[in-house]
Short mmCIF file of C-alpha atoms in Angstrom, two decimals:
data_model
loop_
_atom_site.label_atom_id
_atom_site.label_comp_id
_atom_site.label_asym_id
_atom_site.label_seq_id
_atom_site.Cartn_x
_atom_site.Cartn_y
_atom_site.Cartn_z
CA MET A 1 112.91 118.70 21.84
CA ILE A 2 114.37 120.36 18.81
CA SER A 3 111.09 122.38 18.55
CA GLU A 4 111.64 124.01 22.02
CA PRO A 5 111.05 127.75 22.05
CA ASP A 6 114.10 130.15 21.52
CA ASP A 7 114.24 131.13 25.18
CA ALA A 8 114.97 127.37 25.97
CA ASP A 9 118.29 127.51 23.89
CA PRO A 10 120.73 127.97 26.56
CA MET A 11 119.37 124.85 28.46
CA PHE A 12 119.35 122.99 25.09
CA LYS A 13 122.98 123.83 24.54
CA SER A 14 123.81 122.83 28.17
CA HIS A 15 122.40 119.43 27.56
CA TYR A 16 123.53 118.80 24.07
CA ARG A 17 126.60 120.89 23.59
CA MET A 18 125.32 122.71 20.47
CA SER A 19 122.32 124.82 19.48
CA ARG A 20 119.07 123.43 18.29
CA ILE A 21 119.87 124.64 14.78
CA VAL A 22 123.27 122.98 14.60
CA ALA A 23 121.85 119.81 16.10
CA SER A 24 119.21 119.91 13.17
CA GLU A 25 122.06 120.23 10.71
CA LEU A 26 123.88 117.28 12.17
CA MET A 27 120.73 115.12 11.90
CA ASP A 28 120.40 116.13 8.21
CA LYS A 29 124.01 114.96 7.75
CA ILE A 30 123.76 111.58 9.23
CA GLY A 31 119.88 110.86 9.07
CA ALA A 32 120.23 108.70 5.76
CA HIS A 33 122.86 106.28 7.32
CA PRO A 34 121.38 102.86 7.88
CA LYS A 35 122.65 102.74 11.43
CA MET A 36 120.41 105.76 12.24
CA ASN A 37 117.25 104.17 11.04
CA GLY A 38 114.81 102.37 13.19
CA ARG A 39 111.10 101.96 13.97
CA VAL A 40 111.27 102.31 17.83
CA GLN A 41 113.14 105.56 18.35
CA THR A 42 113.20 108.56 16.09
CA LEU A 43 116.20 109.97 14.46
CA GLU A 44 115.91 112.98 16.77
CA GLN A 45 115.58 110.86 19.85
CA LYS A 46 118.71 108.72 18.93
CA VAL A 47 120.91 111.93 18.21
CA LEU A 48 119.89 113.79 21.14
CA ALA A 49 120.26 110.90 23.48
CA SER A 50 123.76 110.36 22.12
CA LEU A 51 124.81 113.95 22.42
CA PHE A 52 123.44 114.07 25.86
CA LEU A 53 125.59 110.91 26.99
CA LEU A 54 128.69 112.35 25.34
CA GLY A 55 128.26 115.74 26.70
CA ASN A 56 127.48 114.92 30.28
CA LYS A 57 128.88 112.60 32.88
CA THR A 58 125.35 111.54 33.86
CA SER A 59 124.54 107.88 34.22
CA TYR A 60 122.62 105.72 31.83
CA ILE A 61 119.87 105.53 34.41
CA VAL A 62 119.19 109.37 34.28
CA ALA A 63 119.48 109.25 30.42
CA SER A 64 117.16 106.36 30.38
CA ASP A 65 114.45 108.30 32.19
CA LYS A 66 114.97 111.40 30.17
CA PHE A 67 114.75 109.84 26.78
CA HIS A 68 112.28 106.80 27.77
CA MET A 69 114.89 104.22 26.54
CA SER A 70 116.21 101.27 28.12
CA LYS A 71 119.89 101.03 29.08
CA GLY A 72 120.53 98.43 26.41
CA SER A 73 118.89 100.74 23.64
CA LEU A 74 120.88 103.61 24.84
CA TYR A 75 124.03 101.81 24.65
CA LEU A 76 123.35 100.42 21.03
CA THR A 77 122.17 104.04 20.04
CA LEU A 78 125.34 105.58 21.25
CA LYS A 79 127.48 102.83 19.77
CA ASN A 80 125.86 103.24 16.29
CA PHE A 81 125.88 107.01 16.51
CA CYS A 82 129.77 107.06 17.33
CA GLN A 83 130.38 104.43 14.45
CA VAL A 84 128.52 106.77 11.94
CA LEU A 85 130.61 109.76 12.89
CA THR A 86 133.73 107.75 12.90
CA GLU A 87 133.01 106.70 9.37
CA MET A 88 132.86 110.38 8.53
CA ARG A 89 136.23 111.39 9.92
CA SER A 90 137.90 111.94 6.56
CA ASP A 91 135.33 114.67 5.84
CA TYR A 92 136.27 116.53 8.87
CA ILE A 93 139.74 115.52 10.14
CA LYS A 94 141.87 116.15 7.05
CA TRP A 95 145.65 116.57 6.48
CA PRO A 96 146.05 119.17 3.68
CA ILE A 97 146.23 117.48 0.27
CA ASP A 98 148.69 120.00 -1.39
CA GLN A 99 151.09 122.97 -0.60
CA ILE A 100 148.34 125.52 -0.98
CA GLY A 101 146.58 124.05 2.00
CA LEU A 102 149.84 123.65 3.96
CA ARG A 103 150.82 127.33 3.25
CA LYS A 104 147.40 128.63 4.35
CA ILE A 105 147.75 126.87 7.65
CA ALA A 106 151.30 128.18 8.02
CA GLN A 107 150.11 131.69 7.26
CA GLU A 108 147.43 131.32 9.87
CA PHE A 109 149.74 130.17 12.54
CA GLU A 110 152.23 132.96 11.66
CA GLN A 111 149.61 135.64 11.98
CA GLU A 112 148.35 134.26 15.34
CA THR A 113 151.60 133.40 16.95
CA GLY A 114 154.54 134.98 15.07
CA MET A 115 155.84 131.52 14.41
CA PRO A 116 156.78 130.82 10.83
CA GLY A 117 156.34 127.71 8.85
CA VAL A 118 154.05 125.79 11.34
CA VAL A 119 151.57 123.39 9.62
CA GLY A 120 150.36 121.71 12.77
CA ALA A 121 150.84 121.63 16.55
CA ILE A 122 150.89 118.03 17.95
CA ASP A 123 150.36 116.76 21.47
CA GLY A 124 149.18 113.79 23.24
CA ILE A 125 146.29 113.44 25.75
CA HIS A 126 145.31 110.57 28.15
CA PHE A 127 141.62 109.68 28.59
CA PRO A 128 140.91 107.95 31.87
CA ILE A 129 139.04 104.52 31.38
CA LYS A 130 137.47 101.87 33.61
CA GLN A 131 139.49 99.55 35.63
CA LYS A 132 140.44 96.48 33.69
CA SER A 133 141.90 93.37 35.48
CA ARG A 134 143.27 92.02 32.21
CA LEU A 135 146.45 93.78 31.06
CA ALA A 136 145.74 96.67 33.45
CA HIS A 137 149.60 97.36 33.58
CA ALA A 138 149.46 98.19 29.82
CA TYR A 139 146.96 100.96 30.32
CA ARG A 140 148.56 102.41 33.52
CA ASN A 141 150.30 105.61 32.80
CA ASN A 142 153.01 107.48 34.81
CA GLN A 143 150.26 109.12 37.04
CA ASN A 144 149.29 105.74 37.97
CA TYR A 145 145.64 105.74 36.53
CA LEU A 146 144.39 103.70 33.52
CA SER A 147 143.98 105.48 30.22
CA ILE A 148 143.81 105.49 26.46
CA HIS A 149 146.34 107.63 24.65
CA MET A 150 145.34 109.87 21.64
CA GLN A 151 147.67 111.88 19.64
CA ALA A 152 146.31 115.05 17.89
CA VAL A 153 147.55 117.59 15.38
CA CYS A 154 145.59 120.78 14.92
CA ASP A 155 145.79 124.09 13.09
CA ALA A 156 145.60 127.52 14.30
CA ASN A 157 141.76 127.49 14.21
CA LEU A 158 141.78 124.43 16.72
CA MET A 159 140.56 122.12 13.85
CA PHE A 160 142.03 118.66 14.04
CA LEU A 161 144.21 117.73 11.04
CA ASP A 162 145.10 114.23 12.12
CA VAL A 163 144.36 112.02 15.33
CA HIS A 164 145.93 108.63 16.28
CA CYS A 165 143.81 106.96 19.02
CA GLY A 166 143.96 103.56 20.84
CA ASN A 167 147.33 103.15 22.29
CA PRO A 168 147.41 102.02 25.90
CA GLY A 169 148.25 104.67 28.49
CA SER A 170 151.70 103.16 29.27
CA VAL A 171 152.91 104.37 25.80
CA ASP A 172 154.50 107.69 25.71
CA ASP A 173 154.09 110.47 23.19
CA GLU A 174 157.36 109.71 21.33
CA THR A 175 156.47 106.07 20.89
CA VAL A 176 153.00 106.74 19.58
CA TYR A 177 154.42 109.54 17.11
CA ARG A 178 157.08 107.21 15.85
CA SER A 179 154.61 104.51 14.89
CA CYS A 180 151.85 106.70 13.48
CA ASP A 181 150.75 107.03 9.94
CA LEU A 182 151.24 110.66 9.76
CA ARG A 183 155.12 110.51 10.55
CA ASP A 184 155.35 107.73 7.89
CA LYS A 185 153.75 109.88 5.47
CA LEU A 186 156.14 112.82 6.31
CA LEU A 187 159.17 110.46 5.90
CA HIS A 188 158.06 109.40 2.47
CA ASP A 189 156.49 112.59 1.31
CA PRO A 190 158.61 115.25 3.02
CA LEU A 191 157.31 118.76 3.76
CA PRO A 192 159.05 121.64 2.12
CA ALA A 193 162.04 122.65 3.89
CA ASP A 194 160.62 125.71 5.54
CA LEU A 195 157.57 123.97 6.92
CA HIS A 196 157.10 121.82 10.13
CA LEU A 197 155.18 120.55 12.98
CA VAL A 198 155.68 121.90 16.56
CA GLY A 199 155.72 119.62 19.64
CA ASP A 200 156.92 119.75 23.18
CA SER A 201 160.11 118.10 24.43
CA GLY A 202 158.51 114.77 24.62
CA TYR A 203 158.88 114.62 20.77
CA PRO A 204 162.04 114.04 18.79
CA LEU A 205 163.67 116.93 17.06
CA GLU A 206 163.44 116.43 13.28
CA PRO A 207 163.53 118.59 10.16
CA PHE A 208 159.69 118.30 9.99
CA MET A 209 159.27 118.40 13.92
CA LEU A 210 160.67 121.35 15.68
CA THR A 211 160.81 121.15 19.59
CA PRO A 212 161.90 123.78 22.09
CA TYR A 213 165.39 124.55 23.13
CA PRO A 214 166.05 122.41 26.28
CA GLY A 215 167.58 123.56 29.29
CA ASP A 216 167.34 126.46 31.92
CA ILE A 217 165.93 129.60 30.38
CA ARG A 218 168.68 131.64 32.17
CA ARG A 219 171.17 129.67 30.02
CA LEU A 220 169.54 130.16 26.81
CA THR A 221 170.47 133.05 24.30
CA PRO A 222 168.10 135.71 23.39
CA SER A 223 167.39 134.12 20.07
CA GLN A 224 166.74 130.70 21.66
CA ARG A 225 164.31 132.31 24.33
CA GLU A 226 162.42 134.10 21.53
CA PHE A 227 162.08 130.83 19.58
CA ASN A 228 160.77 129.10 22.73
CA GLU A 229 158.20 131.86 23.39
CA ARG A 230 156.77 131.74 19.84
CA HIS A 231 156.99 128.00 19.66
CA ASN A 232 155.06 127.81 22.90
CA ASN A 233 152.55 130.13 21.45
CA ALA A 234 151.95 127.87 18.42
CA LEU A 235 151.70 124.84 20.60
CA LEU A 236 149.00 126.49 22.66
CA ALA A 237 146.65 125.85 19.75
CA VAL A 238 146.65 121.95 20.37
CA LYS A 239 146.36 122.54 24.18
CA LEU A 240 143.29 124.58 23.69
CA SER A 241 141.77 122.31 21.05
CA LEU A 242 142.15 119.26 23.38
CA GLN A 243 140.68 121.09 26.31
CA LEU A 244 137.78 122.28 24.21
CA LEU A 245 137.21 118.61 23.21
CA GLN A 246 137.18 117.43 26.86
CA GLY A 247 135.24 120.60 28.06
CA ARG A 248 132.47 120.07 25.56
CA PHE A 249 132.25 116.20 25.66
CA GLN A 250 132.33 115.44 29.48
CA ARG A 251 132.10 111.79 28.93
CA LEU A 252 135.84 111.83 27.72
CA LYS A 253 136.82 112.65 31.28
CA PHE A 254 136.07 108.99 32.17
CA LEU A 255 135.29 106.46 29.72
CA ASP A 256 133.49 103.60 31.63
CA MET A 257 132.89 101.31 28.53
CA GLU A 258 132.80 97.67 29.10
CA ARG A 259 134.15 96.90 25.54
CA GLU A 260 137.58 98.08 25.03
CA SER A 261 136.99 98.45 21.24
CA ASP A 262 134.15 101.02 21.93
CA ILE A 263 136.56 103.60 23.41
CA PRO A 264 138.61 104.66 20.41
CA VAL A 265 135.53 104.93 18.37
CA THR A 266 133.80 107.11 20.99
CA ILE A 267 136.86 109.51 21.25
CA VAL A 268 137.25 109.88 17.38
CA ALA A 269 133.54 110.37 17.17
CA CYS A 270 133.76 113.36 19.65
CA CYS A 271 136.68 114.63 17.49
CA VAL A 272 134.55 114.56 14.43
CA LEU A 273 131.91 116.53 16.28
CA HIS A 274 134.50 119.01 17.55
CA CYS A 275 135.49 119.68 13.92
CA PHE A 276 131.92 119.78 12.71
CA LEU A 277 131.10 122.40 15.36
CA LEU A 278 134.11 124.59 14.54
CA GLN A 279 133.24 124.34 10.84
CA GLU A 280 129.68 125.48 11.61
CA GLU A 281 131.47 128.52 13.34
CA CYS A 282 129.47 127.92 16.71
CA GLU A 283 129.55 130.86 19.07
CA ASP A 284 130.30 130.94 22.73
CA ASP A 285 132.67 127.94 22.74
CA ASP A 286 134.73 129.67 25.46
CA GLU A 287 132.17 128.29 27.83
CA PHE A 288 133.69 124.84 27.53
CA LEU A 289 137.13 126.16 28.32
CA ASP A 290 138.82 126.56 31.67
CA PHE A 291 141.69 129.12 31.08
CA THR A 292 143.10 128.40 34.53
CA ASP A 293 144.27 125.20 33.28
CA ILE A 294 145.34 125.27 29.69
CA ASP A 295 146.80 121.82 29.57
CA PRO A 296 143.98 119.18 29.74
CA ASN A 297 146.32 116.53 31.24
CA PRO A 298 149.38 117.12 33.43
CA ASP A 299 152.72 116.33 31.92
CA ILE A 300 152.56 112.63 32.54
CA ASN A 301 155.89 111.62 31.09
CA LYS A 302 157.87 114.70 32.41
CA SER A 303 161.02 113.17 33.52
CA GLU A 304 161.23 111.03 30.39
CA LYS A 305 160.46 114.04 28.25
CA GLU A 306 163.37 116.02 30.00
CA LEU A 307 165.70 113.14 29.39
CA ARG A 308 164.98 112.89 25.69
CA ALA A 309 165.17 116.66 25.24
CA LEU A 310 168.85 116.56 26.31
CA CYS A 311 169.37 114.29 23.23
CA ASN A 312 167.99 116.83 20.70
CA HIS A 313 171.44 117.77 19.60
CA TYR A 314 171.92 114.47 17.90
CA GLN A 315 169.68 115.68 15.14
CA PRO A 316 172.04 118.07 13.48
CA GLU A 317 169.91 118.92 10.28
CA ALA A 318 166.92 119.74 12.41
CA ALA A 319 169.04 121.53 15.11
CA SER A 320 170.50 123.63 12.35
CA LYS A 321 167.15 124.48 10.91
CA ARG A 322 165.89 125.57 14.45
CA ASP A 323 168.95 127.77 14.91
CA VAL A 324 168.32 129.44 11.57
CA LEU A 325 164.58 130.02 12.35
CA ALA A 326 165.48 131.31 15.82
CA ASN A 327 167.86 133.97 14.47
CA LEU A 328 165.38 134.76 11.77
CA ILE A 329 162.54 135.60 14.16
CA THR A 330 164.57 137.39 16.83
CA PRO A 331 164.23 141.20 16.80
CA VAL A 332 167.32 143.06 15.87
#
């Protein structure tokens, strides 16, 4: 399979979501892990079968025929593969360890979007899951389907800096954010005053989390409109990153796992692969993006977000910072 001729590469990438060379590099990185050893299937067979299942919405029956593996073997192979990748998450999904790293991210965001001080764009995404009779109400989101929520923060290059995965779909973005480890870190180890995350109006306005000015665009001042435009440009990074994730790994569009505990592991494993592939500077990733629909999910909690946006002025320190920044970036 890996040894297929060069002219078969487009089909290989269609099946496994990466080139043959990059797939070989992935095998080199994970091949020594005990979970990837075994006498029945080769390492190549395990990795390619797992990539095929993650990259396509095909059934286990089709995959079983393709890789000459039983459904049970495929399930265990994919589970082990995802667990191995999840154990590697700290190698690929990394919040900057110092100000040098933070400043580098901020510089890249400003170069790309014109928005100063951005060290990450944050958003939530809902991954549809299989119908569950037990606690179904907890997983039902505002669009009336069952889902698992993931919060992601990414840089200007679409690399994930932090992911928080596993909350039931009924939990909104702000609630997830307020309970996540990243916010706790930012509260106890604050960012420099000129640095911040950017999030949509579903997030609270805080000194280290800037949200757009709420209200009708016609009622906003020129500086507020300019701020919102640049803020939206920066926020686009996480929208594209999440869409690339879902576009490449089609299994995420419907996670039909029987075991609830397998779902977050599978999602995080795909996030690790996403970062691995970006780090390898894979070409032609645009084929996995649909530019007609930038946001990978509709605004599930739109009405709630709008209501919370009206309360932004109760954060005077953050509101003042936003005003200063808006005036700073507005052309004279």
